[in-house]
Short mmCIF file of C-alpha atoms in Angstrom, two decimals:
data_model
loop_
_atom_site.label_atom_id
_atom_site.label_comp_id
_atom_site.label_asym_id
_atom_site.label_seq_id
_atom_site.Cartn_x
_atom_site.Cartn_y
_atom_site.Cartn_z
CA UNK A 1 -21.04 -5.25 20.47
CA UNK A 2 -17.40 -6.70 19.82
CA UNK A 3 -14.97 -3.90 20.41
CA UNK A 4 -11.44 -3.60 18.58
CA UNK A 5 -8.60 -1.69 18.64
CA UNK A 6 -6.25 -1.08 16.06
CA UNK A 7 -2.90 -0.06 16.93
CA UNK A 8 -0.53 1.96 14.62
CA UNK A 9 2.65 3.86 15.92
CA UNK A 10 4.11 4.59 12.50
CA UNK A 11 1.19 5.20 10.12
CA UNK A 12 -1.21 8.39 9.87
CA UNK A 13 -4.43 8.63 11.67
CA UNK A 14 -6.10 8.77 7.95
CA UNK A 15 -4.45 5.84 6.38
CA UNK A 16 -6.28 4.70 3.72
CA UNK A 17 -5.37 1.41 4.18
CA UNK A 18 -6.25 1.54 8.21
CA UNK A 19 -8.60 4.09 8.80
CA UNK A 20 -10.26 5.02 5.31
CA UNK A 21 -11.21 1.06 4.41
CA UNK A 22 -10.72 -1.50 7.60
CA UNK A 23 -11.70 0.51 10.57
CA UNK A 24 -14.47 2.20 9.02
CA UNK A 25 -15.95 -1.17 7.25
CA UNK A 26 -15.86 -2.74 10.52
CA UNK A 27 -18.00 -0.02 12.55
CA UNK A 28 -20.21 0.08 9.25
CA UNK A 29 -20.82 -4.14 10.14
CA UNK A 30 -21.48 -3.16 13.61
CA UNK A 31 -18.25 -3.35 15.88
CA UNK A 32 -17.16 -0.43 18.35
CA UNK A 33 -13.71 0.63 16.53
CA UNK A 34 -11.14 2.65 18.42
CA UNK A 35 -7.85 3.65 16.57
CA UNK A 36 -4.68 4.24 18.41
CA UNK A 37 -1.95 6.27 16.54
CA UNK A 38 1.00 8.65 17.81
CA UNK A 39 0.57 11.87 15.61
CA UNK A 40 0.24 14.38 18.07
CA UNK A 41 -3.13 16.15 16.60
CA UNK A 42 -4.99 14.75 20.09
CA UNK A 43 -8.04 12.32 20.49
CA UNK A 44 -10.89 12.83 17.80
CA UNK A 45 -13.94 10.67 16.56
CA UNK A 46 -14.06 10.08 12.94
CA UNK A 47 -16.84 8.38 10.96
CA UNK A 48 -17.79 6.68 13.93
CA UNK A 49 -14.17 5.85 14.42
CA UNK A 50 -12.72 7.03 17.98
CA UNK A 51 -9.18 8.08 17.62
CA UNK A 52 -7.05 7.85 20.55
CA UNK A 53 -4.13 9.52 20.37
CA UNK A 54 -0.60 8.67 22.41
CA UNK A 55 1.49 11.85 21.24
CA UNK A 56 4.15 12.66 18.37
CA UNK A 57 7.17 9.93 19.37
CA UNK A 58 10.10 12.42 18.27
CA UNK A 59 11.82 10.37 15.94
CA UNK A 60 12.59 6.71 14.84
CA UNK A 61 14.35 5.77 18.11
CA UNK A 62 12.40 7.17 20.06
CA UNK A 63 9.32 6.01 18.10
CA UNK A 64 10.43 2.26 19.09
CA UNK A 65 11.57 2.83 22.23
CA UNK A 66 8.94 4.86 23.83
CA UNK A 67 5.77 5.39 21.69
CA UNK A 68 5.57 1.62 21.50
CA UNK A 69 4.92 1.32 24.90
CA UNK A 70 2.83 4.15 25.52
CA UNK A 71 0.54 2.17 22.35
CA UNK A 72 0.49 -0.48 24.68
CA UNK A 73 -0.36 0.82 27.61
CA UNK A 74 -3.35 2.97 25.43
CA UNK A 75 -4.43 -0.83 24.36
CA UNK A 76 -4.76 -2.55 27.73
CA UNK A 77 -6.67 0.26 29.20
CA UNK A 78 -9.03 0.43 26.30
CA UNK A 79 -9.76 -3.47 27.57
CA UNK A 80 -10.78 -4.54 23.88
CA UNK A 81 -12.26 -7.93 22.55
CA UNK A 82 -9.74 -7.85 19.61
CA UNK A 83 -6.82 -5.92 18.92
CA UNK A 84 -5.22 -5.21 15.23
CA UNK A 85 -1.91 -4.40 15.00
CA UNK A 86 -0.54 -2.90 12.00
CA UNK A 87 3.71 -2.27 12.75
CA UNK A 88 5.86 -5.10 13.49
CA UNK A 89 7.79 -2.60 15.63
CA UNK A 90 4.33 -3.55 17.70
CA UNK A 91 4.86 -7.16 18.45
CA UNK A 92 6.17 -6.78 22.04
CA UNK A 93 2.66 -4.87 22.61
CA UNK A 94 1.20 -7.64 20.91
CA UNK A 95 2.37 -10.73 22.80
CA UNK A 96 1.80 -8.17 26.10
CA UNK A 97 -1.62 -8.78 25.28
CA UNK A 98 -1.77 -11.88 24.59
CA UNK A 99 -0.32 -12.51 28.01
CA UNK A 100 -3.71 -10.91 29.40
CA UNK A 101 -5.93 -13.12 27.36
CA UNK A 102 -6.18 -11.06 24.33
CA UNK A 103 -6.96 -12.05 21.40
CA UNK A 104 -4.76 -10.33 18.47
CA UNK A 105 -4.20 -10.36 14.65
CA UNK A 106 -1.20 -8.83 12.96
CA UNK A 107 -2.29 -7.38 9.19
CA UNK A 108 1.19 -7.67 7.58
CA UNK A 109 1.46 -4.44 5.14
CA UNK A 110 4.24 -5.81 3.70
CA UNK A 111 7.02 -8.44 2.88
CA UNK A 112 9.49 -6.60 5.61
CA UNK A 113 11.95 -10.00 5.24
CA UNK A 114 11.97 -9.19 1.40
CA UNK A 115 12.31 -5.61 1.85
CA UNK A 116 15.11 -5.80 4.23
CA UNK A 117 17.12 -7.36 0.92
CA UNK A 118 16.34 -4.64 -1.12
CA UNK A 119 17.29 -1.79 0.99
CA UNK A 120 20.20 0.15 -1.21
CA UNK A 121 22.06 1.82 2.52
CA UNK A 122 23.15 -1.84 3.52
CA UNK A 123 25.41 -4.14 2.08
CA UNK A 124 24.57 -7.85 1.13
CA UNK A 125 25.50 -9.09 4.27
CA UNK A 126 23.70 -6.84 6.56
CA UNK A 127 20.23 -7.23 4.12
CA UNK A 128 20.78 -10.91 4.71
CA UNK A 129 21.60 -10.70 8.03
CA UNK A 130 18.37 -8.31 9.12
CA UNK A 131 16.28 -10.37 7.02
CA UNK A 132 16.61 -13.45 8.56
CA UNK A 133 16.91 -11.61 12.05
CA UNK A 134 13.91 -10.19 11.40
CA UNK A 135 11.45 -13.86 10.35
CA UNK A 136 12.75 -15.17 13.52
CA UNK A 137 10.94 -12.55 15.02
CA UNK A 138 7.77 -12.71 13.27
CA UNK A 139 7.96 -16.45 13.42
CA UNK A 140 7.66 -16.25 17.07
CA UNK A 141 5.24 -13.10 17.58
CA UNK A 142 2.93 -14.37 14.98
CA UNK A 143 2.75 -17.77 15.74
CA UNK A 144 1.34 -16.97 19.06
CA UNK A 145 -1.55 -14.04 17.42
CA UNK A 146 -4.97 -15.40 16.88
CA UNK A 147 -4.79 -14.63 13.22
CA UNK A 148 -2.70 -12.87 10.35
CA UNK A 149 -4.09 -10.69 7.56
CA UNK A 150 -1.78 -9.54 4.91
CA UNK A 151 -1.88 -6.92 2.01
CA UNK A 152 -1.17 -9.57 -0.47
CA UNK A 153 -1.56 -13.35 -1.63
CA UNK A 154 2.20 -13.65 -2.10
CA UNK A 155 2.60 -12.66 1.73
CA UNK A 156 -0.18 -14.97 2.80
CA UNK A 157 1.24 -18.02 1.33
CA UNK A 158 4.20 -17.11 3.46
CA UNK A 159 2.36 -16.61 6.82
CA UNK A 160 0.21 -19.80 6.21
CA UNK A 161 3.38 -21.50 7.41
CA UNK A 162 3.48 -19.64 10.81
CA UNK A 163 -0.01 -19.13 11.12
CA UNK A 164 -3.23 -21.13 10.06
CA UNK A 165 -5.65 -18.47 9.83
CA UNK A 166 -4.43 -16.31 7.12
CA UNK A 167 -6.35 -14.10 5.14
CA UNK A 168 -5.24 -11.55 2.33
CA UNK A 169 -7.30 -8.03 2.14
CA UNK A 170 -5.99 -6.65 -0.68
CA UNK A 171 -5.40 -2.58 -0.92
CA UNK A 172 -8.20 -2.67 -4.05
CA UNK A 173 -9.79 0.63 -4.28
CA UNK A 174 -12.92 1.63 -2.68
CA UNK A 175 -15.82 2.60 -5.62
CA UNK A 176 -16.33 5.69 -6.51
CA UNK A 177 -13.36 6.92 -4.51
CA UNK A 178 -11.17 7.42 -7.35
CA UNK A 179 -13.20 7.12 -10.50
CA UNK A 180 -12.34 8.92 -13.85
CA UNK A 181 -15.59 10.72 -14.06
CA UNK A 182 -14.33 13.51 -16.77
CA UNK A 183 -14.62 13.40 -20.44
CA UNK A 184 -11.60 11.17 -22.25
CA UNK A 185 -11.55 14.15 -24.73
CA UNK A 186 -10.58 16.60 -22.16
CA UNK A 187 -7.09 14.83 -21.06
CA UNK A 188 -3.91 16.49 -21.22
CA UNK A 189 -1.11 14.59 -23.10
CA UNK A 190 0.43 13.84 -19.33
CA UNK A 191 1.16 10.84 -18.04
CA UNK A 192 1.17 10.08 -13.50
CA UNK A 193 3.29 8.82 -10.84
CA UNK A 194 1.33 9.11 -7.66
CA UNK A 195 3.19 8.04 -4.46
CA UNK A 196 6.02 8.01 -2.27
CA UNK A 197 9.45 8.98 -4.66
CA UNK A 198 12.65 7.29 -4.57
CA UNK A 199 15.25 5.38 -6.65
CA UNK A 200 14.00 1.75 -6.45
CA UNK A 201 10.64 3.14 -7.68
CA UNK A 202 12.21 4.12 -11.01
CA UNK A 203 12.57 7.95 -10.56
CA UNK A 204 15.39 8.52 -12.08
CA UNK A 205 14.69 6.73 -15.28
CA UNK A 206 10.87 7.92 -15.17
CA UNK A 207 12.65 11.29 -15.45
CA UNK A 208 15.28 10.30 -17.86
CA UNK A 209 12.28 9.10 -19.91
CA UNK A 210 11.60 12.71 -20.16
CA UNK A 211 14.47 13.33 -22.20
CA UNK A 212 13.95 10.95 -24.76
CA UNK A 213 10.12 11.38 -25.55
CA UNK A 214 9.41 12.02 -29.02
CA UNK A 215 5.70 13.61 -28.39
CA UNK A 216 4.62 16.32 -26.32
CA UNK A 217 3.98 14.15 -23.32
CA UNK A 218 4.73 15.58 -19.12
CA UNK A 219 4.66 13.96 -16.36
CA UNK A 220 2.84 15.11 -13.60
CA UNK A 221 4.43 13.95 -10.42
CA UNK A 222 2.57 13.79 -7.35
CA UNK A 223 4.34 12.28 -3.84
CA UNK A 224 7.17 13.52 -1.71
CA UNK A 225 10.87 12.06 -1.85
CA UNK A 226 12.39 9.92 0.46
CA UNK A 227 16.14 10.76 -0.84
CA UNK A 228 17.03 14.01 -0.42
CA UNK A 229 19.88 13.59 -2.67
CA UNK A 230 18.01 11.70 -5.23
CA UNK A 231 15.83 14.63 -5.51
CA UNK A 232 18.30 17.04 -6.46
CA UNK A 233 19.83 14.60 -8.36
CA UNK A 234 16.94 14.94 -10.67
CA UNK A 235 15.58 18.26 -10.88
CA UNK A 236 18.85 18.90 -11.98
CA UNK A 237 18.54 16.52 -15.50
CA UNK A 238 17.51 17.75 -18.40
CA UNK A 239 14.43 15.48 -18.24
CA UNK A 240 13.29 17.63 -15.22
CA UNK A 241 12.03 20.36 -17.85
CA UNK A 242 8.77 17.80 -19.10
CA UNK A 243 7.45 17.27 -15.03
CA UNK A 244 4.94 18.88 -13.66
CA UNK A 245 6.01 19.16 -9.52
CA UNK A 246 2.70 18.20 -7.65
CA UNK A 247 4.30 17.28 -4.21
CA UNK A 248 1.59 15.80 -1.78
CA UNK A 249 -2.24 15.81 -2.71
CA UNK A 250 -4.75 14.61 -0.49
CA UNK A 251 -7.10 12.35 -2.19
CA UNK A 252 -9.38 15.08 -4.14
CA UNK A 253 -6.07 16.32 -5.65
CA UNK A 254 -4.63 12.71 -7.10
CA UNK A 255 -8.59 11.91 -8.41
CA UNK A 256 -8.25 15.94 -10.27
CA UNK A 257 -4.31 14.71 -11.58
CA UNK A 258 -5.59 11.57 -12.78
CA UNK A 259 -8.72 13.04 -14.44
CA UNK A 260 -6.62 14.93 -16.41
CA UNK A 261 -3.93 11.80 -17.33
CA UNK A 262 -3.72 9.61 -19.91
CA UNK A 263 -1.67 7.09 -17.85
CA UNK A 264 -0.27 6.17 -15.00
CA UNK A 265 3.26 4.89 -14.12
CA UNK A 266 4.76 2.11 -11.86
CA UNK A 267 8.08 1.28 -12.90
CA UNK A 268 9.44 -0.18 -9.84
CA UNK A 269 12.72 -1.60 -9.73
CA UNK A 270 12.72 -5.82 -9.87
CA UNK A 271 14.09 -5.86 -6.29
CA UNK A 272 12.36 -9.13 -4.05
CA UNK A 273 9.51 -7.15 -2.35
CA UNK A 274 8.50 -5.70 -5.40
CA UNK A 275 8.14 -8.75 -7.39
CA UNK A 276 5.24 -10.30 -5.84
CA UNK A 277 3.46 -7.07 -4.34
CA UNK A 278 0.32 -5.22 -5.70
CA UNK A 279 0.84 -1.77 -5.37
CA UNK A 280 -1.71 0.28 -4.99
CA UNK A 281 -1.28 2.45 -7.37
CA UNK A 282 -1.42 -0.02 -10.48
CA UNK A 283 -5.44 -0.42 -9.32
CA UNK A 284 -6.18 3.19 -8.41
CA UNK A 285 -4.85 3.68 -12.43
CA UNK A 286 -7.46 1.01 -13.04
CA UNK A 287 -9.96 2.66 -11.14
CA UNK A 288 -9.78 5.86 -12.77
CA UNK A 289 -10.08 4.40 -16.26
CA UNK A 290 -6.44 4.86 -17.31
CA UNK A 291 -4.13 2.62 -18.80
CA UNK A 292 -1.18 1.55 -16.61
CA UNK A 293 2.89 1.79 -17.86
CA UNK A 294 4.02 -1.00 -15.43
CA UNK A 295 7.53 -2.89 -14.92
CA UNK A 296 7.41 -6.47 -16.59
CA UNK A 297 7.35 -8.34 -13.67
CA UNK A 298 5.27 -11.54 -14.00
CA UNK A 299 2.28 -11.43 -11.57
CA UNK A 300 2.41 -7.26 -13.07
CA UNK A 301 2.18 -8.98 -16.29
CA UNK A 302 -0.72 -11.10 -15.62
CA UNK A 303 -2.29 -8.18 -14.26
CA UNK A 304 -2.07 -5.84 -16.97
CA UNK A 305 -1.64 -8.01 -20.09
CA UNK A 306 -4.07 -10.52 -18.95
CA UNK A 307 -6.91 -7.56 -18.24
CA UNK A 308 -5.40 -5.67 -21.43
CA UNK A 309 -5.19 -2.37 -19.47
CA UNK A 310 -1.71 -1.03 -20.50
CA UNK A 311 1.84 -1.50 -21.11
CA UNK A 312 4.64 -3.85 -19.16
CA UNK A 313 8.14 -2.32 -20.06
CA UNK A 314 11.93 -2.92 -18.57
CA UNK A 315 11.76 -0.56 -15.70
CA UNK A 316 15.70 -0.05 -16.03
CA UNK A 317 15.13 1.00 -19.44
CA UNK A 318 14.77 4.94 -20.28
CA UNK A 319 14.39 4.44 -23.52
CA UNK A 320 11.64 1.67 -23.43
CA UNK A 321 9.53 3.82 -20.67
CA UNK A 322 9.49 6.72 -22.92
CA UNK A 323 8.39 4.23 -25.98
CA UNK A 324 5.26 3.01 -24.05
CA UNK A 325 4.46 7.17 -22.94
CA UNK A 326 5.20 8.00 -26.82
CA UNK A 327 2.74 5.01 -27.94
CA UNK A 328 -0.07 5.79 -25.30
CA UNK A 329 -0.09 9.89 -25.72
CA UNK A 330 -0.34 9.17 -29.58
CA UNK A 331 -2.68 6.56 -29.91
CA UNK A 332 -5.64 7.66 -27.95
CA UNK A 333 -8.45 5.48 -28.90
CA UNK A 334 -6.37 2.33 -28.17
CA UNK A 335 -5.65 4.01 -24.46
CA UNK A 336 -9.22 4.60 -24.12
CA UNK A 337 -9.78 0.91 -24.79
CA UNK A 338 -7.41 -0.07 -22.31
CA UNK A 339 -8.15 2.41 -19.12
CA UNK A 340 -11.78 1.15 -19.88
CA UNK A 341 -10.72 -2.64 -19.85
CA UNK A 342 -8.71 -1.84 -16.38
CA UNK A 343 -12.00 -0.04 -15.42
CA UNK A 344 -14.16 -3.35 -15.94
CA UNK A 345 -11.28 -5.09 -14.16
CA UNK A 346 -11.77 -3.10 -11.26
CA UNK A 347 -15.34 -3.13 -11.10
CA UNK A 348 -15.78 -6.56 -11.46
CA UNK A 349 -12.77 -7.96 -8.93
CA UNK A 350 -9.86 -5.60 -8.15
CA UNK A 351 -11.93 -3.42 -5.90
CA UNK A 352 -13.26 -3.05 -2.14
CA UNK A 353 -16.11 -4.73 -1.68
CA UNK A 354 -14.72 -7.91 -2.40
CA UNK A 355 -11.90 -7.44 0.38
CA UNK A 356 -14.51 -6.04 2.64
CA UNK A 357 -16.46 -9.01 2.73
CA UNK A 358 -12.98 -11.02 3.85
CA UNK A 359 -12.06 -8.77 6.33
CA UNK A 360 -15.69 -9.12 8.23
CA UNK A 361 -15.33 -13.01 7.78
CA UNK A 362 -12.38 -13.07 9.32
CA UNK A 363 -13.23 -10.92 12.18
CA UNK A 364 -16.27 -13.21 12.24
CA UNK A 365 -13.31 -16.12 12.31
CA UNK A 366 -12.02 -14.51 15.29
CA UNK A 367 -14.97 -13.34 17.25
CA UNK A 368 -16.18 -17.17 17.19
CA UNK A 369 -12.68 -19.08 17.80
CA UNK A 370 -12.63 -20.87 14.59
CA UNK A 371 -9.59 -22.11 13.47
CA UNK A 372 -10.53 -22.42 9.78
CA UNK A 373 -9.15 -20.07 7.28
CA UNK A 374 -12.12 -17.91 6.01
CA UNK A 375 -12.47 -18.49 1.48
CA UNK A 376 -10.47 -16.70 -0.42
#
């Protein structure tokens, strides 16, 4: 039995990217999973998962200083076959074990070099500065990891030039998990926002929407905020008065707010790592049989337009975001068309088993030293 490790000092010992989809899909194909993480809630064994746990790292600083290592050390004495790693704040622990023989794979959550520009606390010269800072140091780590996975295609045309074996596993939703299994007559004229809150995800003109809607639509809002200042910022607008204040749900809680939706929202800003990216939330709509308010990106476009499952609109436009609310709370039989197009969309490529089945090929990939790319 091949046994892997996947490291995590930043993310949640329930991720559902980590914990809910890979690590359980790989002990459910047969390999001996152990997940390290640094939460402070003590070792555990979950759905045949172990959980080893390092202890809470006290902070950001002390997160990379510290916790990092004490990952590492938790990885070379669990003497795997493969380690995952899942932070690039990990790539030190990373090349550590590739210095023992190791063989490792970095799944790349994100475009961090893209995100880096689109951070709104630095100025242009320090985003441009990081960012390139920042692919020199991926360029090296990763170049020397057995393999790369990444959240998106976008990101894995990228690492195919570090890295030869590159495979995207999407964040497509698992079935069943999230599925709009309530009558469409029984909706609420509310429209959904599920995930983390902040200004480059459009909250402010989400809630300025609020203002201008002509029907009886609210928004339920479910997610914490990162800005502090944003968030009073807009409780204290007038559009405020049409949200419904959620805060965090576990899963069973977002599946009850979206039964009771008649669309979902994802109005992100048009800054570079949102342009390529597919959040997860525009799929989870999907899933659920809603239609999906999305920002007009192109690849967003393609998405939604081309699978005829909701509306693309100028995220920086109140006015146009409260249209496409307006048009979908009164005009139900059309939304019903389009959360059930999104539905089909879902079940027939923008889900988990397809993603599954690339993420055991490439572990397959890696288990057997091939140097091919697994299909995509």
């Amino acid at each position: 039995m091949c046994k892997v490790v996947h490291l995590t000092s930043a993310h949640p010992r329930n991720d559902t990217r980590i914990f809910i989809k890979q690590c359980r899909t790989l002990v459910a194909h047969g390999y001996d999973v152990t997940l390290v993480v640094a939460d402070g809630l003590g070792d555990d064994q979950l759905d045949g998962v172990a959980i080893a746990d390092v202890g809470l790292p006290g902070g950001r600083v002390k997160r990379i200083l510290r916790t990092t290592r004490r990952v590492g050390d938790k990885a070379i004495a669990l003497d795997a076959d493969i380690y995952q790693l899942h932070d690039p704040e990990l790539f030190p622990v990373g090349l550590r074990l590739k210095r023992r023989g190791k063989k490792v794979i970095f799944d790349s959550h994100e475009d961090v070099a893209r995100q880096l520009l689109g951070k709104p606390y630095l100025g242009p010269l320090s985003r441009r500065l990081l960012s390139s800072a920042y692919l020199a140091v991926e360029r090296h780590a990763c170049s020397r990891f057995d393999g790369i996975i990444t959240a998106t295609p976008f990101i894995r045309e990228n690492f195919l030039k570090i890295h030869p074996l590159t495979v995207d596993v999407n964040n497509f939703p698992m079935e069943g998990e999230l599925d709009g299994d309530g009558p469409w007559e029984n909706k609420e004229a509310e429209v959904c926002y599920v995930g983390g809150i902040g200004s480059i995800r459009g909250i402010r003109e989400l809630v300025q929407a609020g203002e201008l809607l002509a029907s009886a639509a609210r928004v339920n809002l479910v997610g914490t905020f990162s800005e502090p200042s944003v968030e009073a910022e807009v409780k204290a607008s007038p559009g405020w008065r049409r949200v419904n204040a959620h805060g965090f749900l576990d899963r069973q809680g977002v599946r009850d707010v979206l039964k009771r939706s008649i669309a979902g929202i994802v109005t992100f800003h048009p800054l570079p790592n949102h342009l390529d990216s597919h959040p997860t939330k525009m799929f989870e709509y999907m899933s659920s049989g809603i239609p999906v308010i999305a920002s007009n990106f192109p690849l967003w476009r393609d998405i939604i337009e081309g699978n005829r499952c909701g509306i693309c609109v100028d995220p920086l436009d109140p006015e146009a975001i409260a249209a496409a609310i307006d048009y979908i709370v009164t005009h139900p039989q059309a939304a019903r068309a389009m959360g059930e197009n999104g539905r089909r969309a879902v079940l027939e490529k923008y889900n988990w088993t397809v993603e599954a089945n690339r993420l055991t090929d490439f572990y397959g990939a890696i288990s057997h030293d091939k140097q091919a790319v697994p299909a995509v």
